[in-house]
PDB file of C-alpha atoms in Angstrom:
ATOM      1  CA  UNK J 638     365.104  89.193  85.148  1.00 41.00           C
ATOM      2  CA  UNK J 639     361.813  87.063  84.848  1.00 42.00           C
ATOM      3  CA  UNK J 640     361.993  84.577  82.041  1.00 43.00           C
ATOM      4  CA  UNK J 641     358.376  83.502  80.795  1.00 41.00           C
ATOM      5  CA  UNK J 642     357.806  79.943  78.527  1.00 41.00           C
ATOM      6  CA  UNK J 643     355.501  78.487  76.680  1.00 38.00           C
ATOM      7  CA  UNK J 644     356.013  75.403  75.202  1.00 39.00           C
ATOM      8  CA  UNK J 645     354.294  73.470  72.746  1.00 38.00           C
ATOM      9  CA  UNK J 646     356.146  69.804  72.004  1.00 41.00           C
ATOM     10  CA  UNK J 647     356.115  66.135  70.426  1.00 43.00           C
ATOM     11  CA  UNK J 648     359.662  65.168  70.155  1.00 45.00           C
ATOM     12  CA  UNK J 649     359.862  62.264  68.583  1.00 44.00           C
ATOM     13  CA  UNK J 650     361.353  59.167  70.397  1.00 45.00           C
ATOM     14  CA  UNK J 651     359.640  60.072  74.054  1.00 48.00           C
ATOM     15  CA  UNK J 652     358.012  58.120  75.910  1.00 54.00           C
ATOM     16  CA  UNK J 653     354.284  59.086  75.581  1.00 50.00           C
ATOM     17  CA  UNK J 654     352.916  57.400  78.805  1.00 41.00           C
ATOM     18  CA  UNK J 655     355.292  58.385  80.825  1.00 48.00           C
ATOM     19  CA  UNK J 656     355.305  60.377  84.105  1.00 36.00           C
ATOM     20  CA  UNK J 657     358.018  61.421  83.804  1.00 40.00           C
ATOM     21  CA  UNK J 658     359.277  63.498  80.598  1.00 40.00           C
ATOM     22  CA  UNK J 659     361.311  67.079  81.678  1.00 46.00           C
ATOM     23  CA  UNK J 660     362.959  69.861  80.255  1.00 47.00           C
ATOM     24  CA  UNK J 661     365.774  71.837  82.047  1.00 45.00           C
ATOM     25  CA  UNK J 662     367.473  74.809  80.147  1.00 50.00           C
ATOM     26  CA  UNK J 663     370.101  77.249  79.910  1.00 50.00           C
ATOM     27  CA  UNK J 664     373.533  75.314  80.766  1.00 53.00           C
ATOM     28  CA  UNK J 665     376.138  77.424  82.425  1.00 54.00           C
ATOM     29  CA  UNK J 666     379.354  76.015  81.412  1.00 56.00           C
ATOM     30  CA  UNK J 667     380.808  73.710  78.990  1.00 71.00           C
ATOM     31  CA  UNK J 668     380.305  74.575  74.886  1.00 80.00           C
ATOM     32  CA  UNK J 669     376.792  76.039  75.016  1.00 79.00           C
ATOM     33  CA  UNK J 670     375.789  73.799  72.387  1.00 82.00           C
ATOM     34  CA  UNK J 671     373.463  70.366  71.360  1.00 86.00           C
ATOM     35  CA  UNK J 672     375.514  66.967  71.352  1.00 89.00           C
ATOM     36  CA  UNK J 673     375.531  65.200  67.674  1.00 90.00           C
ATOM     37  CA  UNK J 674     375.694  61.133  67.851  1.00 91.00           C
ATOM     38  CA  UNK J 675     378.901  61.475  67.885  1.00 93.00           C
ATOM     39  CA  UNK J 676     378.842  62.268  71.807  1.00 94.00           C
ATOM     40  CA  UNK J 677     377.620  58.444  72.290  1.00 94.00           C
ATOM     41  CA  UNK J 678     381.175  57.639  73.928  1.00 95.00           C
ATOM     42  CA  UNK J 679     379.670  54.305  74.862  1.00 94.00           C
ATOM     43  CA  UNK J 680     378.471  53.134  71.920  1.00 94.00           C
ATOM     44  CA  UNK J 681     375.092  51.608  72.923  1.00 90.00           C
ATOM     45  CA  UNK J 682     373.072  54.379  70.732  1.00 90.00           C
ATOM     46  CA  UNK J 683     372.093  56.760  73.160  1.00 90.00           C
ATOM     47  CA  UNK J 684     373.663  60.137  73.890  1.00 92.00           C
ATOM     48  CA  UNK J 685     372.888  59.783  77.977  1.00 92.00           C
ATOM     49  CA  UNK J 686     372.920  62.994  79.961  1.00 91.00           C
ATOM     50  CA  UNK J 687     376.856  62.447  80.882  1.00 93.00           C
ATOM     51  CA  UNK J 688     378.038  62.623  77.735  1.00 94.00           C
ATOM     52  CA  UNK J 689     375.981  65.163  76.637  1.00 91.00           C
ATOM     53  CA  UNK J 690     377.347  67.635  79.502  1.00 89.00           C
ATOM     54  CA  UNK J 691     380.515  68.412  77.901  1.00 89.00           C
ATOM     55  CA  UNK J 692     378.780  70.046  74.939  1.00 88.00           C
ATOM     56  CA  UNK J 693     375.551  71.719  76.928  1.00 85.00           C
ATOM     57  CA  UNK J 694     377.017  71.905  80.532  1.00 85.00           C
ATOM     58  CA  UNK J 695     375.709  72.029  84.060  1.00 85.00           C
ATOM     59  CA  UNK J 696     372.091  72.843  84.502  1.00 88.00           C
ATOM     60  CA  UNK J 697     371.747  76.358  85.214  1.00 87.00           C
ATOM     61  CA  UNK J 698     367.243  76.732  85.316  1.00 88.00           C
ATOM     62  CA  UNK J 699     365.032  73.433  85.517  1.00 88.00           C
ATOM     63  CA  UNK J 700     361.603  74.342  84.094  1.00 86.00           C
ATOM     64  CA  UNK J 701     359.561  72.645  86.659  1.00 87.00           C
ATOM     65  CA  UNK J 702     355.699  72.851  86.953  1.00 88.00           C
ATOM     66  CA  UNK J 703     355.943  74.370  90.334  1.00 92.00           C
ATOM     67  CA  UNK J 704     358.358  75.076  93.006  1.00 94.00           C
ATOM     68  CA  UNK J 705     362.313  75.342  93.015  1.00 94.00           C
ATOM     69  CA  UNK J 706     363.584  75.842  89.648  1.00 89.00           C
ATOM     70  CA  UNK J 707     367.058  75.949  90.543  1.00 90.00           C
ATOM     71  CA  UNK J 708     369.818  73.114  89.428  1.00 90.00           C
ATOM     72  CA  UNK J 709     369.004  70.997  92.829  1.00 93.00           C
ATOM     73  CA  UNK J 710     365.359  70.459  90.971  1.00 92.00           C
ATOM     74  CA  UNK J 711     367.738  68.954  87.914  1.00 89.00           C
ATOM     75  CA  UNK J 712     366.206  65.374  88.957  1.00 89.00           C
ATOM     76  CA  UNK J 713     362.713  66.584  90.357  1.00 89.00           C
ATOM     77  CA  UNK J 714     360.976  64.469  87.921  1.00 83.00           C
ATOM     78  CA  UNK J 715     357.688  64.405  89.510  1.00 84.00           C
ATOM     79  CA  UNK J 716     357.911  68.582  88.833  1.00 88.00           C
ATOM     80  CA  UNK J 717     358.459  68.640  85.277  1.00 84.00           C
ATOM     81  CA  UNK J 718     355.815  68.565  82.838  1.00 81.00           C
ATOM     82  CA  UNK J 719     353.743  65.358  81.807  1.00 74.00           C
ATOM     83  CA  UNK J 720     352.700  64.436  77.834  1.00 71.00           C
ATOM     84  CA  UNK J 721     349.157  64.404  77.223  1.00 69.00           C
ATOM     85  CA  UNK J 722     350.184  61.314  74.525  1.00 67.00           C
ATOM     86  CA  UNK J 723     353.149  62.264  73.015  1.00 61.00           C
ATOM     87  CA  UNK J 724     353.196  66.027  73.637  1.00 66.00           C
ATOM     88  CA  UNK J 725     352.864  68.598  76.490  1.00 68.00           C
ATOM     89  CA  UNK J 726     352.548  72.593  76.781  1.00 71.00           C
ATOM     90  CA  UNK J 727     354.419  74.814  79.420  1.00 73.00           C
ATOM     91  CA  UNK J 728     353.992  77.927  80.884  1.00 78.00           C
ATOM     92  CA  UNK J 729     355.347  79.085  83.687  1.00 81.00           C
ATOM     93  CA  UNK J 730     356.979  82.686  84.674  1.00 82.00           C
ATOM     94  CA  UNK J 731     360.302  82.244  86.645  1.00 82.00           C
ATOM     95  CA  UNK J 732     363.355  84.433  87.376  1.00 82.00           C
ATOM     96  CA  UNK J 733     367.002  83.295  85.491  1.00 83.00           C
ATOM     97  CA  UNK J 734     370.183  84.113  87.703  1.00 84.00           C
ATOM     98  CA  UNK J 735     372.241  86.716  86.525  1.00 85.00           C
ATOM     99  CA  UNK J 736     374.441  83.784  85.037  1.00 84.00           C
ATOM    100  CA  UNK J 737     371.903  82.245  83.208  1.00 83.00           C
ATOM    101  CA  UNK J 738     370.833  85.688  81.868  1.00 82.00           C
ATOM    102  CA  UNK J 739     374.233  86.304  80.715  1.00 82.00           C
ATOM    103  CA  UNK J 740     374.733  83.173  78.957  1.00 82.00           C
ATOM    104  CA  UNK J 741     371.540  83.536  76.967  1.00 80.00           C
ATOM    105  CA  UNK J 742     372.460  87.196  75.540  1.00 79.00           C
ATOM    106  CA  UNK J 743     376.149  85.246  74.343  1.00 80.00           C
ATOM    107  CA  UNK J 744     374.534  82.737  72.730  1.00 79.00           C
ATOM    108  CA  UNK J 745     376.053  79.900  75.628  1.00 81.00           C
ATOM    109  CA  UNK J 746     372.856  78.774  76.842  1.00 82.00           C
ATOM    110  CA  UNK J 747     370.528  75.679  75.441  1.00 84.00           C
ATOM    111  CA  UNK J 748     367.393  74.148  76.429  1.00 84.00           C
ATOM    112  CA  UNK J 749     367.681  70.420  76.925  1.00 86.00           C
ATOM    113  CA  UNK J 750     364.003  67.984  76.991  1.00 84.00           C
ATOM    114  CA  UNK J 751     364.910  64.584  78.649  1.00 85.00           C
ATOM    115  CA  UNK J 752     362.968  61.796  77.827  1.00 83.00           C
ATOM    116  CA  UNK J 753     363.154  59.007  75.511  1.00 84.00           C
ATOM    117  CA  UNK J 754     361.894  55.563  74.177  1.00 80.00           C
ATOM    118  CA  UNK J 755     364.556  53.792  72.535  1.00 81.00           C
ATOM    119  CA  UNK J 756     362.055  50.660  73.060  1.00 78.00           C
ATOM    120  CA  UNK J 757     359.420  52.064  72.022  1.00 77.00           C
ATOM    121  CA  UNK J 758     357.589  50.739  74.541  1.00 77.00           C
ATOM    122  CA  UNK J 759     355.772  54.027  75.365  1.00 74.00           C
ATOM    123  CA  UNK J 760     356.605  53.729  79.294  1.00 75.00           C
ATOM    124  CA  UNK J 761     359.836  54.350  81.022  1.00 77.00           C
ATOM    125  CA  UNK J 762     360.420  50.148  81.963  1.00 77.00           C
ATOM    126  CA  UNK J 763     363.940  50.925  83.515  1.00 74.00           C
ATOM    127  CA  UNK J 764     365.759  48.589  81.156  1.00 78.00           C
ATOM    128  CA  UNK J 765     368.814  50.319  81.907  1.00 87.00           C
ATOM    129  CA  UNK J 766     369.715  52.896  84.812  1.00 90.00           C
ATOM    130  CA  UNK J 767     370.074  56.567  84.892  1.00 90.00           C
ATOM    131  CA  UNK J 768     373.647  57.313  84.522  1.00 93.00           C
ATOM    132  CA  UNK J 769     372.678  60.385  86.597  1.00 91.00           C
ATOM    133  CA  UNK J 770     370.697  58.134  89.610  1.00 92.00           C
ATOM    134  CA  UNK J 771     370.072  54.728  89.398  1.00 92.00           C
ATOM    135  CA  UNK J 772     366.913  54.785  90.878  1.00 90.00           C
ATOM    136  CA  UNK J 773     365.764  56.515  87.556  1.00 87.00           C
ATOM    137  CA  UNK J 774     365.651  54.835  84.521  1.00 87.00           C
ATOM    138  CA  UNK J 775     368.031  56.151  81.661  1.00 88.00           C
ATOM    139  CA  UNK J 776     365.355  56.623  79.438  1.00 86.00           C
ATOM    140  CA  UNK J 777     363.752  59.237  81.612  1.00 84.00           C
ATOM    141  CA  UNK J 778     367.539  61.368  82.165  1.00 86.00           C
ATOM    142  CA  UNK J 779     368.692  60.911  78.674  1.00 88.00           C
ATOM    143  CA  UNK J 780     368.214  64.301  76.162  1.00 87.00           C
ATOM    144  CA  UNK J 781     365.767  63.794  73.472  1.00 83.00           C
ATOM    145  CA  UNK J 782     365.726  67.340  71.993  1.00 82.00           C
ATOM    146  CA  UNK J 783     368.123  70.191  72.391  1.00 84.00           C
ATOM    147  CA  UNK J 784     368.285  73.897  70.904  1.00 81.00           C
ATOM    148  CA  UNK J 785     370.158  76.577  71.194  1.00 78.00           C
ATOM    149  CA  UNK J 786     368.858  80.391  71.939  1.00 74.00           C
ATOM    150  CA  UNK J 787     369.232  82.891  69.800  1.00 68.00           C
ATOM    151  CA  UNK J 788     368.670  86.492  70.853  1.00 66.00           C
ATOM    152  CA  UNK J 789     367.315  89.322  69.220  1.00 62.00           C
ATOM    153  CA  UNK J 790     366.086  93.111  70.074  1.00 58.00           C
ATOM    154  CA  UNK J 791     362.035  92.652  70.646  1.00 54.00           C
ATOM    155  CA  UNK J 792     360.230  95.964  71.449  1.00 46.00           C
ATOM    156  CA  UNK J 793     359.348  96.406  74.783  1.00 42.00           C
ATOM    157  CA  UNK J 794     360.381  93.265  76.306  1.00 43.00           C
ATOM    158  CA  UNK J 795     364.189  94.109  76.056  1.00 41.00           C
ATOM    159  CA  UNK J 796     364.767  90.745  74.353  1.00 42.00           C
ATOM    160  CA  UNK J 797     363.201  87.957  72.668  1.00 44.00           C
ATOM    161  CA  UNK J 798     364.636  84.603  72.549  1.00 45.00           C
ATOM    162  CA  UNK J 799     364.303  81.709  69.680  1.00 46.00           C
ATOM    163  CA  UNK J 800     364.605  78.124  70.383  1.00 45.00           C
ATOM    164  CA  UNK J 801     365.142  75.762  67.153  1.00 44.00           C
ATOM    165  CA  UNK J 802     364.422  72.504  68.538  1.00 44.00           C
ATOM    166  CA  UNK J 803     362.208  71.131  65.269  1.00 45.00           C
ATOM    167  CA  UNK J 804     359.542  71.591  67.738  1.00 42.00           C
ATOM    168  CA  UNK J 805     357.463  74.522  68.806  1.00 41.00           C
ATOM    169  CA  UNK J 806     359.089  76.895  71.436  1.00 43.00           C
ATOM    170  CA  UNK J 807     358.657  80.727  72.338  1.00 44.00           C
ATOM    171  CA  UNK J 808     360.501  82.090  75.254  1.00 46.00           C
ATOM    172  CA  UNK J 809     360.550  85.714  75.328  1.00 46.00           C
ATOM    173  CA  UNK J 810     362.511  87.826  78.525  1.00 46.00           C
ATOM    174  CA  UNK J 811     362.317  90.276  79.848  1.00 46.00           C
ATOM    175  CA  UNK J 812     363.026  92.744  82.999  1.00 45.00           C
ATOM    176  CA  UNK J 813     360.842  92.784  85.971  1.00 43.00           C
TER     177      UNK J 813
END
């Protein structure tokens, strides 16, 4: 199955500077579903990636800009797309595994943008660590946008795919 983006974005909160912005999608375990603030376990304001997971799961494709695109890329953050000020395009062509497939037609899959600026400094200054790696700084691993798919019957391509992020997003797949 070959699974072809392109992405048009300015979440709000990222930082616009930074190198190091990225969007990973389709989860494979977990709810399927976007975190509310409520997620923020810690209490310091920010949903990080870790307490996020419970509601969107494990990585399952990471929407690099070239290369691997598997879950070991999850942290490739030199791969992912960079913000030409506050936004970015992607397009890219990549195959899903059968599990990712599977969870997009249910309606279990979301995509998940990392990057934000709590600061609003507009640069990733490592304040705080990644709770992933803490050679990263949390602001670059921490979700600023999530959506969920939702499928529907689309001609020739088998099946289209919606994102609602409040952002732009099409994503249509089909079979190779």
């Amino acid at each position: 199955m070959s699974c072809a983006a392109t992405r048009s974005t300015s979440p709000s909160g990222c930082a616009a500077c930074s190198p190091t912005p990225r969007t990973h999608s389709t989860s494979t375990s977990a709810q399927g579903r976007c975190p509310t603030q409520r997620a923020d376990t810690s209490g310091d304001g920010i949903v990080n990636t870790t307490e996020g997971h419970p509601f969107y799961g494990h990585i399952g494709t990471s929407l690099t800009t070239n290369g691997d695109t598997s879950p070991a890329s999850g942290l490739a953050v030199d791969r992912f797309p960079t913000p030409d000020g506050n936004s970015y395009k992607y397009r890219r062509s990549i195959t899903v595994t059968p599990d990712v497939a599977n969870n997009i037609r249910n309606g279990k899959a979301v995509l998940v943008v990392h990057g934000i600026d709590p600061n609003r400094s507009g640069v990733y200054d490592g304040s705080a660590p990644s709770d992933l790696d803490p050679s990263l700084p949390l602001e670059a691993t921490s979700p600023a946008a999530c959506g969920p798919f939702r499928t529907w019957q689309g001609g020739d391509l088998g099946l289209g795919l919606g994102l609602d992020l409040g952002i732009d997003l099409g994503l249509g797949l089909g079979r190779r």
